[in-house]
Amino acid sequence: EDQVTQSPEALRLQEGESSSLNCSYTVSGLRGLFWYRQDPGKGPEFLFTLYSAGEEKEKERLKATLTKKESFLHITAPKPEDSATYLCAVQGVVVDSNSGYALNFGKGTSLLVTP
Amino acid sequence: ETGVTQTPRHLVMGMTNKKSLKCEQHLGHNAMYWYKQSAKKPLELMFVYSLEERVENNSVPSRFSPECPNSSHLFLHLHTLQPEDSALYLCASSVGSYNSPLHFGNGTRLTVT
């Protein structure tokens, strides 16, 4: 069964203090790993998709990387507006007719960036 | 209007009520999803529709009944819910079903009293 574990559960940073969020996964053949950002009272907002080990993607202060066992979301010089919950999800290969569509989500990392 | 729109944003219902959640997507996607988000738990997939056909039902109790009349609209009909069904219900859509990122609405916050 696919599993996704995110750490830490919560992270508090000073503005400008760079750090990384971790997403460890177990999947029977990775089709894609997805990062989302969720603000309070809103739905998750898509950030990145990574498909294979060694792949990297960047967007403003965020950079996502992927290995065969985990993904990191690096936040460089964060600002208060980067405060949100960051969700990681994986999609594995189709095992049976009931599993092909499922994205398995982690519980998320709640990030707070203070001025 | 663009994106994925869900109504209502908030809903309070008694255990004997019948209500429906509505989702509309303006992205031209052909797959739509219902997810449940509870505090301290990962998002749980409930139902998937691809090209208006239900292709996945993730062992959801029969008190939840989905309906997809066309590729732009998705409903979740609720009846005789339990207090533990209180959660944020999220609708999402995607282009196809494999490797495609989901685009979420802002959800309906449901409280069952």
Coordinates of N, CA and C in Angstrom, one line a residue:
Chain A
E1 N 0.8 -1.2 0.0 CA 0.0 0.0 0.0 C 0.9 1.3 0.0
D2 N 0.5 2.2 -0.8 CA 1.3 3.5 -0.9 C 1.2 4.2 0.4
Q3 N 2.4 4.8 0.8 CA 2.4 5.6 2.1 C 3.2 6.8 1.8
V4 N 2.7 7.9 2.5 CA 3.4 9.2 2.4 C 3.5 9.8 3.8
T5 N 4.7 10.1 4.2 CA 5.0 10.7 5.5 C 5.7 12.0 5.3
Q6 N 5.1 13.1 5.9 CA 5.7 14.4 5.8 C 6.3 14.8 7.2
S7 N 7.4 15.5 7.1 CA 8.1 16.0 8.3 C 8.7 17.3 8.0
P8 N 8.8 18.2 9.0 CA 8.1 18.1 10.3 C 6.6 18.4 10.2
E9 N 5.9 18.1 11.2 CA 4.5 18.4 11.2 C 4.3 19.9 11.2
A10 N 5.1 20.7 11.9 CA 5.0 22.1 11.9 C 6.4 22.7 11.9
L11 N 6.5 23.9 11.3 CA 7.8 24.5 11.2 C 7.6 26.0 11.3
R12 N 8.4 26.6 12.2 CA 8.3 28.1 12.4 C 9.7 28.7 12.0
L13 N 9.7 29.6 11.0 CA 10.9 30.2 10.5 C 10.8 31.7 10.7
Q14 N 12.0 32.3 10.8 CA 12.1 33.8 10.7 C 12.1 34.1 9.3
E15 N 11.6 35.3 8.9 CA 11.7 35.8 7.5 C 13.2 35.7 7.1
G16 N 13.4 35.1 5.9 CA 14.8 35.0 5.4 C 15.5 33.8 5.8
E17 N 15.0 33.0 6.8 CA 15.7 31.8 7.3 C 15.3 30.6 6.4
S18 N 16.2 30.1 5.5 CA 15.9 29.1 4.6 C 15.8 27.7 5.3
S19 N 15.0 26.8 4.8 CA 14.8 25.5 5.3 C 14.2 24.5 4.3
S20 N 14.0 23.3 4.7 CA 13.5 22.3 3.8 C 12.4 21.5 4.5
L21 N 11.4 21.1 3.7 CA 10.3 20.2 4.2 C 10.6 18.9 3.5
N22 N 10.2 17.8 4.2 CA 10.5 16.4 3.7 C 9.2 15.7 3.4
C23 N 9.3 14.9 2.4 CA 8.2 14.0 2.1 C 8.8 12.6 1.7
S24 N 8.6 11.7 2.6 CA 9.1 10.3 2.4 C 7.9 9.4 1.8
Y25 N 8.2 8.6 0.9 CA 7.1 7.8 0.3 C 7.5 6.4 0.0
T26 N 6.5 5.6 0.0 CA 6.6 4.2 -0.4 C 5.5 3.9 -1.4
V27 N 5.9 3.5 -2.6 CA 4.9 3.3 -3.7 C 5.4 2.2 -4.6
S28 N 4.5 1.5 -5.1 CA 4.8 0.4 -6.0 C 4.9 0.9 -7.5
G29 N 6.0 1.7 -7.7 CA 6.2 2.3 -9.0 C 5.6 3.7 -9.0
L30 N 6.4 4.7 -9.1 CA 6.0 6.1 -9.0 C 5.5 6.6 -10.4
R31 N 4.3 7.1 -10.4 CA 3.8 7.8 -11.6 C 4.1 9.3 -11.5
G32 N 3.9 9.8 -10.3 CA 4.2 11.2 -10.1 C 4.1 11.6 -8.6
L33 N 4.9 12.6 -8.2 CA 4.8 13.1 -6.9 C 4.4 14.6 -7.0
F34 N 3.5 15.0 -6.2 CA 2.9 16.3 -6.3 C 3.0 17.1 -5.0
W35 N 3.3 18.4 -5.2 CA 3.4 19.3 -4.0 C 2.2 20.3 -4.2
Y36 N 1.5 20.6 -3.1 CA 0.5 21.5 -3.0 C 0.7 22.5 -1.8
R37 N 0.1 23.6 -2.0 CA 0.1 24.6 -0.9 C -1.4 24.8 -0.5
Q38 N -1.7 24.8 0.8 CA -3.1 25.1 1.2 C -3.1 26.2 2.3
D39 N -3.8 27.2 2.0 CA -4.1 28.3 2.9 C -5.3 28.0 3.7
P40 N -5.4 28.6 4.9 CA -6.6 28.3 5.8 C -7.9 28.7 5.1
G41 N -8.9 27.8 5.1 CA -10.2 28.1 4.5 C -10.2 28.0 3.0
K42 N -9.1 27.5 2.4 CA -9.1 27.3 1.0 C -8.7 25.9 0.6
G43 N -8.9 25.5 -0.7 CA -8.5 24.2 -1.2 C -7.0 24.2 -1.5
P44 N -6.4 23.1 -1.6 CA -5.0 23.0 -2.0 C -4.7 23.6 -3.4
E45 N -3.6 24.3 -3.5 CA -3.2 24.9 -4.7 C -2.0 24.2 -5.3
F46 N -2.1 23.7 -6.5 CA -1.0 22.9 -7.1 C 0.3 23.8 -7.3
L47 N 1.4 23.1 -6.9 CA 2.7 23.8 -7.0 C 3.6 23.1 -8.1
F48 N 3.9 21.8 -7.9 CA 4.8 21.1 -8.7 C 4.4 19.6 -8.9
T49 N 4.8 19.0 -10.1 CA 4.8 17.6 -10.3 C 6.2 17.1 -10.6
L50 N 6.7 16.1 -9.9 CA 8.0 15.5 -10.2 C 7.7 14.0 -10.6
Y51 N 8.4 13.5 -11.7 CA 8.1 12.2 -12.2 C 9.2 11.2 -12.0
S52 N 10.5 11.7 -11.9 CA 11.6 10.7 -11.8 C 12.7 11.2 -10.9
A53 N 13.4 10.3 -10.3 CA 14.5 10.6 -9.4 C 15.5 11.5 -10.1
G54 N 16.0 12.6 -9.4 CA 16.9 13.5 -9.9 C 16.2 14.8 -10.5
E55 N 14.9 14.7 -10.7 CA 14.2 15.8 -11.2 C 14.1 17.0 -10.2
E56 N 14.2 18.2 -10.7 CA 14.0 19.4 -9.8 C 13.1 20.4 -10.5
K57 N 12.3 21.1 -9.7 CA 11.5 22.2 -10.3 C 11.5 23.4 -9.3
E58 N 11.5 24.6 -9.9 CA 11.5 25.8 -9.1 C 10.4 26.7 -9.4
K59 N 10.0 27.5 -8.4 CA 9.0 28.5 -8.6 C 9.2 29.5 -7.5
E60 N 9.7 30.7 -7.9 CA 10.0 31.8 -7.0 C 10.9 31.3 -5.9
R61 N 10.5 31.3 -4.6 CA 11.4 30.9 -3.5 C 11.4 29.4 -3.2
L62 N 10.6 28.6 -4.0 CA 10.4 27.2 -3.7 C 11.2 26.4 -4.8
K63 N 11.8 25.3 -4.3 CA 12.5 24.4 -5.2 C 12.1 22.9 -4.7
A64 N 11.6 22.1 -5.6 CA 11.3 20.7 -5.2 C 12.3 19.8 -5.9
T65 N 12.7 18.8 -5.1 CA 13.6 17.8 -5.6 C 13.1 16.4 -5.3
L66 N 13.6 15.4 -6.0 CA 13.0 14.0 -5.9 C 14.2 13.0 -5.9
T67 N 14.1 12.1 -5.0 CA 14.9 10.9 -5.0 C 14.0 9.7 -5.1
K68 N 14.6 8.5 -5.0 CA 13.7 7.3 -5.1 C 12.9 7.0 -3.9
K69 N 13.3 7.7 -2.8 CA 12.5 7.5 -1.5 C 11.9 8.7 -0.9
E70 N 12.3 9.9 -1.4 CA 11.8 11.1 -0.7 C 11.9 12.3 -1.7
S71 N 11.1 13.3 -1.3 CA 11.2 14.6 -2.0 C 11.4 15.7 -0.9
F72 N 12.1 16.7 -1.3 CA 12.3 17.9 -0.5 C 11.7 19.1 -1.1
L73 N 11.1 19.9 -0.3 CA 10.6 21.2 -0.8 C 11.5 22.3 0.0
H74 N 12.4 22.9 -0.8 CA 13.4 23.8 -0.2 C 12.7 25.2 -0.3
I75 N 12.8 26.0 0.8 CA 12.2 27.3 0.8 C 13.4 28.3 1.1
T76 N 13.7 29.1 0.1 CA 14.9 30.0 0.2 C 14.4 31.4 0.6
A77 N 15.0 31.9 1.7 CA 14.6 33.3 2.1 C 13.1 33.5 2.2
P78 N 12.4 32.7 3.0 CA 11.0 32.8 3.0 C 10.5 34.1 3.5
K79 N 9.2 34.4 3.1 CA 8.5 35.6 3.5 C 7.3 35.2 4.2
P80 N 6.7 36.1 5.0 CA 5.5 35.8 5.8 C 4.4 35.2 4.9
E81 N 4.3 35.7 3.6 CA 3.2 35.2 2.7 C 3.4 33.8 2.3
D82 N 4.6 33.2 2.6 CA 4.8 31.7 2.3 C 4.2 30.9 3.4
S83 N 3.7 31.5 4.5 CA 3.0 30.7 5.5 C 1.8 30.0 5.0
A84 N 1.7 28.7 5.2 CA 0.7 27.8 4.7 C 1.0 26.4 5.1
T85 N 0.0 25.5 4.8 CA 0.3 24.1 4.9 C 0.7 23.5 3.6
Y86 N 1.8 22.8 3.6 CA 2.3 22.2 2.3 C 2.1 20.7 2.3
L87 N 1.4 20.3 1.3 CA 1.0 18.9 1.1 C 1.7 18.2 0.0
C88 N 2.1 16.9 0.3 CA 2.8 16.1 -0.7 C 1.8 14.9 -1.0
A89 N 1.8 14.5 -2.3 CA 1.0 13.4 -2.7 C 1.7 12.6 -3.7
V90 N 1.4 11.3 -3.7 CA 2.1 10.4 -4.7 C 1.0 9.6 -5.5
Q91 N 1.2 9.3 -6.7 CA 0.4 8.4 -7.5 C 1.3 7.3 -8.0
G92 N 0.8 6.1 -7.7 CA 1.6 4.9 -8.1 C 1.0 4.3 -9.3
V93 N 1.7 3.2 -9.8 CA 1.2 2.5 -11.0 C -0.1 1.8 -10.6
V94 N -0.9 1.6 -11.7 CA -2.2 0.9 -11.5 C -2.0 -0.5 -11.0
V95 N -2.6 -0.9 -9.9 CA -2.5 -2.2 -9.4 C -3.8 -3.0 -9.7
D96 N -4.9 -2.3 -9.6 CA -6.2 -2.9 -10.0 C -7.1 -1.7 -10.4
S97 N -8.3 -2.1 -10.8 CA -9.2 -1.0 -11.3 C -9.6 0.0 -10.3
N98 N -9.3 -0.2 -9.1 CA -9.7 0.7 -8.0 C -8.6 1.6 -7.5
S99 N -7.4 1.5 -8.1 CA -6.3 2.2 -7.5 C -5.6 3.2 -8.5
G100 N -6.1 3.2 -9.7 CA -5.3 4.0 -10.7 C -5.5 5.5 -10.6
Y101 N -6.5 5.9 -9.9 CA -6.8 7.3 -9.9 C -6.4 8.0 -8.5
A102 N -6.0 7.2 -7.6 CA -5.8 7.7 -6.2 C -4.5 8.5 -6.1
L103 N -4.6 9.7 -5.6 CA -3.4 10.4 -5.1 C -3.4 10.1 -3.6
N104 N -2.3 9.6 -3.1 CA -2.2 9.4 -1.6 C -1.4 10.6 -1.0
F105 N -2.1 11.2 -0.1 CA -1.6 12.5 0.4 C -1.0 12.2 1.8
G106 N 0.0 13.0 2.1 CA 0.6 13.1 3.5 C -0.3 14.0 4.3
K107 N 0.0 14.1 5.6 CA -0.8 14.9 6.5 C -0.4 16.4 6.4
G108 N 0.7 16.7 5.8 CA 1.1 18.1 5.5 C 2.1 18.6 6.6
T109 N 2.8 19.7 6.2 CA 3.6 20.5 7.1 C 3.1 21.9 7.2
S110 N 2.8 22.3 8.4 CA 2.3 23.6 8.6 C 3.5 24.6 8.8
L111 N 3.6 25.5 7.9 CA 4.8 26.4 7.9 C 4.3 27.8 8.4
L112 N 5.0 28.4 9.3 CA 4.7 29.8 9.8 C 6.0 30.6 9.6
V113 N 6.0 31.6 8.9 CA 7.1 32.5 8.7 C 6.8 33.8 9.4
T114 N 7.6 34.2 10.3 CA 7.4 35.4 11.1 C 8.3 36.5 10.6
P115 N 7.8 37.8 10.7 CA 8.6 38.9 10.2 C 9.9 39.1 11.1
Chain B
E1 N -16.1 33.1 -15.3 CA -15.5 32.5 -14.0 C -14.6 31.3 -14.4
T2 N -13.5 31.3 -13.7 CA -12.5 30.2 -14.0 C -12.3 29.3 -12.8
G3 N -11.6 28.2 -13.0 CA -11.3 27.3 -11.9 C -12.4 26.4 -11.5
V4 N -12.3 26.0 -10.2 CA -13.3 25.0 -9.7 C -14.1 25.7 -8.5
T5 N -15.4 25.7 -8.7 CA -16.3 26.5 -7.8 C -17.1 25.5 -7.0
Q6 N -17.1 25.6 -5.7 CA -18.0 24.8 -4.8 C -19.0 25.6 -4.1
T7 N -20.2 25.1 -4.0 CA -21.3 25.7 -3.2 C -22.0 24.7 -2.4
P8 N -22.5 25.0 -1.2 CA -22.2 26.2 -0.5 C -20.8 26.1 0.1
R9 N -20.3 27.2 0.7 CA -19.0 27.2 1.3 C -19.1 26.6 2.7
H10 N -20.3 26.8 3.4 CA -20.5 26.3 4.7 C -21.9 25.7 4.7
L11 N -22.0 24.6 5.5 CA -23.3 23.9 5.6 C -23.4 23.2 7.0
V12 N -24.5 23.5 7.7 CA -24.8 22.9 8.9 C -26.1 22.1 8.7
M13 N -26.1 20.8 9.0 CA -27.3 20.0 8.8 C -27.4 19.0 10.0
G14 N -28.7 18.7 10.2 CA -29.0 17.7 11.3 C -28.9 16.3 10.7
M15 N -28.8 15.3 11.6 CA -28.6 14.0 11.1 C -29.7 13.4 10.3
T16 N -30.9 14.0 10.3 CA -32.0 13.5 9.5 C -32.2 14.3 8.2
N17 N -31.4 15.3 8.0 CA -31.6 16.2 6.8 C -31.1 15.5 5.5
K18 N -31.5 16.0 4.4 CA -30.9 15.7 3.1 C -30.4 17.0 2.5
K19 N -29.2 17.0 2.0 CA -28.6 18.2 1.4 C -27.7 17.7 0.3
S20 N -27.3 18.7 -0.6 CA -26.4 18.4 -1.7 C -25.3 19.4 -1.8
L21 N -24.1 18.9 -2.1 CA -23.0 19.8 -2.4 C -22.8 19.9 -3.9
K22 N -22.5 21.1 -4.4 CA -22.3 21.3 -5.8 C -20.9 21.7 -6.2
C23 N -20.4 21.2 -7.3 CA -19.1 21.5 -7.8 C -19.2 21.8 -9.3
E24 N -18.5 22.9 -9.7 CA -18.5 23.2 -11.2 C -17.1 23.6 -11.6
Q25 N -16.6 23.0 -12.7 CA -15.3 23.3 -13.1 C -15.4 24.0 -14.5
H26 N -14.5 25.0 -14.7 CA -14.5 25.8 -15.9 C -13.2 25.6 -16.6
L27 N -12.5 24.5 -16.4 CA -11.2 24.3 -16.9 C -11.1 23.3 -18.1
G28 N -12.3 22.8 -18.5 CA -12.3 21.9 -19.6 C -11.7 20.5 -19.3
H29 N -11.7 20.2 -18.0 CA -11.1 18.9 -17.6 C -12.2 17.8 -17.8
N30 N -11.7 16.5 -17.8 CA -12.6 15.4 -18.0 C -12.7 14.4 -16.9
A31 N -12.0 14.7 -15.8 CA -12.1 13.9 -14.6 C -12.4 14.8 -13.4
M32 N -13.3 14.3 -12.5 CA -13.7 15.1 -11.3 C -13.7 14.2 -10.1
Y33 N -13.4 14.8 -9.0 CA -13.1 14.0 -7.7 C -13.8 14.6 -6.5
W34 N -14.2 13.8 -5.6 CA -14.6 14.3 -4.3 C -13.6 13.7 -3.3
Y35 N -13.0 14.7 -2.4 CA -12.1 14.3 -1.3 C -12.7 14.8 0.0
K36 N -12.4 14.1 1.1 CA -12.8 14.5 2.4 C -11.5 14.9 3.2
Q37 N -11.5 16.1 3.8 CA -10.4 16.5 4.6 C -10.8 16.7 6.1
S38 N -10.3 15.9 7.0 CA -10.6 16.0 8.4 C -9.3 16.5 9.1
A39 N -9.5 17.1 10.2 CA -8.3 17.6 11.0 C -7.4 16.5 11.3
K40 N -6.1 16.8 11.2 CA -5.0 15.9 11.5 C -5.0 14.6 10.7
K41 N -5.7 14.5 9.6 CA -5.7 13.3 8.7 C -5.4 13.7 7.3
P42 N -4.8 12.8 6.5 CA -4.6 13.1 5.1 C -5.9 13.2 4.4
L43 N -5.8 13.9 3.2 CA -7.0 13.9 2.3 C -7.4 12.5 2.0
E44 N -8.7 12.2 2.0 CA -9.2 10.9 1.7 C -10.0 11.0 0.4
L45 N -9.6 10.2 -0.6 CA -10.4 10.1 -1.8 C -11.7 9.4 -1.6
M46 N -12.8 10.0 -2.1 CA -14.1 9.4 -2.0 C -14.6 8.8 -3.3
F47 N -14.7 9.7 -4.3 CA -15.2 9.2 -5.6 C -14.4 9.9 -6.7
V48 N -14.3 9.2 -7.9 CA -13.7 9.7 -9.1 C -14.7 9.4 -10.2
Y49 N -14.8 10.5 -11.0 CA -15.6 10.4 -12.3 C -14.7 10.7 -13.4
S50 N -14.6 9.9 -14.4 CA -13.9 10.1 -15.7 C -14.8 10.1 -16.8
L51 N -14.9 11.2 -17.6 CA -15.8 11.3 -18.7 C -17.3 10.9 -18.3
E52 N -17.6 11.4 -17.1 CA -19.0 11.3 -16.5 C -19.3 9.9 -16.0
E53 N -18.3 9.0 -16.0 CA -18.6 7.6 -15.5 C -17.8 7.4 -14.2
R54 N -18.5 6.9 -13.2 CA -17.8 6.7 -11.9 C -16.8 5.6 -12.1
V55 N -15.6 5.9 -11.8 CA -14.5 4.9 -12.0 C -13.9 4.4 -10.7
E56 N -14.2 5.1 -9.6 CA -13.7 4.7 -8.3 C -14.6 5.1 -7.2
N57 N -14.8 4.2 -6.3 CA -15.6 4.4 -5.1 C -14.8 3.9 -4.0
N58 N -14.2 4.7 -3.2 CA -13.2 4.3 -2.2 C -13.9 3.9 -0.9
S59 N -14.8 2.9 -1.0 CA -15.4 2.3 0.2 C -16.1 3.4 1.0
V60 N -16.9 4.2 0.4 CA -17.6 5.3 1.0 C -19.0 4.8 1.5
P61 N -19.4 5.1 2.7 CA -20.8 4.7 3.1 C -21.8 5.2 2.2
S62 N -22.9 4.5 2.1 CA -24.0 4.8 1.1 C -24.8 6.1 1.5
R63 N -24.5 6.6 2.7 CA -25.2 7.9 3.0 C -24.6 9.1 2.1
F64 N -23.5 8.8 1.4 CA -22.9 9.7 0.5 C -23.2 9.2 -0.9
S65 N -23.8 10.0 -1.8 CA -24.2 9.6 -3.1 C -23.8 10.6 -4.1
P66 N -22.8 10.2 -5.0 CA -22.3 11.2 -6.0 C -23.2 11.2 -7.2
E67 N -23.1 12.3 -8.0 CA -23.8 12.4 -9.3 C -23.0 13.3 -10.2
C68 N -22.8 12.9 -11.4 CA -22.0 13.6 -12.4 C -22.8 13.7 -13.7
P69 N -23.7 14.7 -13.8 CA -24.5 14.8 -15.0 C -23.8 15.2 -16.3
N70 N -22.7 15.9 -16.2 CA -21.8 16.2 -17.3 C -20.4 16.4 -16.9
S71 N -19.5 16.7 -17.8 CA -18.1 16.8 -17.4 C -17.7 18.0 -16.6
S72 N -18.7 19.0 -16.5 CA -18.4 20.2 -15.8 C -19.0 20.3 -14.4
H73 N -19.9 19.4 -14.1 CA -20.7 19.4 -12.8 C -20.6 18.1 -12.1
L74 N -20.5 18.3 -10.8 CA -20.4 17.1 -9.9 C -21.2 17.5 -8.6
F75 N -22.0 16.5 -8.1 CA -22.7 16.7 -6.9 C -22.4 15.6 -5.9
L76 N -22.6 16.0 -4.6 CA -22.5 15.0 -3.6 C -23.8 15.1 -2.7
H77 N -24.6 14.1 -2.9 CA -25.9 14.1 -2.1 C -25.7 13.4 -0.8
L78 N -26.2 14.1 0.3 CA -26.0 13.7 1.6 C -27.3 13.4 2.3
H79 N -27.3 12.2 3.0 CA -28.6 12.0 3.8 C -28.2 11.1 5.0
T80 N -28.9 11.4 6.1 CA -28.7 10.7 7.4 C -27.3 10.6 7.8
L81 N -26.6 11.7 7.8 CA -25.2 11.7 8.1 C -25.0 11.6 9.6
Q82 N -23.7 11.3 10.0 CA -23.3 11.2 11.4 C -22.4 12.3 11.8
P83 N -22.3 12.7 13.0 CA -21.5 13.8 13.4 C -20.0 13.6 13.0
E84 N -19.5 12.3 12.9 CA -18.2 12.1 12.4 C -17.9 12.4 10.9
D85 N -19.0 12.7 10.2 CA -18.9 13.1 8.8 C -18.6 14.6 8.7
S86 N -18.6 15.3 9.8 CA -18.2 16.7 9.8 C -16.8 16.9 9.3
A87 N -16.6 17.7 8.2 CA -15.3 17.8 7.6 C -15.3 18.8 6.5
L88 N -14.2 19.1 5.9 CA -14.1 19.9 4.7 C -14.2 19.0 3.5
Y89 N -15.2 19.2 2.6 CA -15.4 18.3 1.4 C -14.9 19.1 0.2
L90 N -13.9 18.6 -0.4 CA -13.2 19.2 -1.5 C -13.5 18.5 -2.9
C91 N -13.8 19.3 -3.8 CA -14.0 18.9 -5.2 C -12.7 19.2 -6.0
A92 N -12.3 18.4 -6.9 CA -11.2 18.6 -7.7 C -11.4 18.1 -9.2
S93 N -10.7 18.6 -10.1 CA -10.8 18.2 -11.5 C -9.3 18.0 -12.0
S94 N -9.2 17.3 -13.1 CA -7.9 17.1 -13.8 C -8.1 16.8 -15.3
V95 N -7.1 17.0 -16.0 CA -7.1 16.5 -17.4 C -6.7 15.1 -17.4
G96 N -7.6 14.2 -17.7 CA -7.2 12.8 -17.6 C -7.0 12.3 -16.2
S97 N -6.5 11.2 -15.9 CA -6.5 10.6 -14.6 C -5.1 10.2 -14.1
Y98 N -4.1 10.0 -15.0 CA -2.8 9.6 -14.7 C -1.8 10.7 -14.8
N99 N -1.0 10.9 -13.8 CA 0.1 11.9 -13.8 C -0.4 13.4 -13.9
S100 N -1.7 13.6 -13.8 CA -2.3 14.9 -14.0 C -2.5 15.5 -12.7
P101 N -2.0 16.8 -12.4 CA -2.3 17.4 -11.1 C -3.8 17.7 -11.0
L102 N -4.2 17.7 -9.8 CA -5.6 18.0 -9.4 C -5.7 19.5 -9.2
H103 N -6.8 20.1 -9.6 CA -7.1 21.5 -9.3 C -8.3 21.5 -8.4
F104 N -8.1 22.0 -7.2 CA -9.2 21.9 -6.2 C -10.0 23.2 -6.1
G105 N -11.3 23.0 -5.7 CA -12.1 24.1 -5.2 C -11.7 24.5 -3.8
N106 N -12.5 25.5 -3.2 CA -12.2 25.9 -1.9 C -13.0 25.1 -0.8
G107 N -13.8 24.2 -1.3 CA -14.4 23.2 -0.4 C -15.7 23.7 0.3
T108 N -16.4 22.8 0.8 CA -17.6 23.0 1.6 C -17.3 22.5 3.0
R109 N -17.4 23.4 4.0 CA -17.2 23.1 5.4 C -18.5 22.6 5.9
L110 N -18.6 21.3 6.2 CA -19.9 20.6 6.6 C -19.8 20.3 8.1
T111 N -20.9 20.7 8.8 CA -21.0 20.4 10.2 C -22.3 19.6 10.4
V112 N -22.2 18.4 11.0 CA -23.4 17.6 11.2 C -23.7 17.7 12.7
T113 N -24.9 18.1 13.0 CA -25.3 18.3 14.4 C -26.3 17.2 14.9

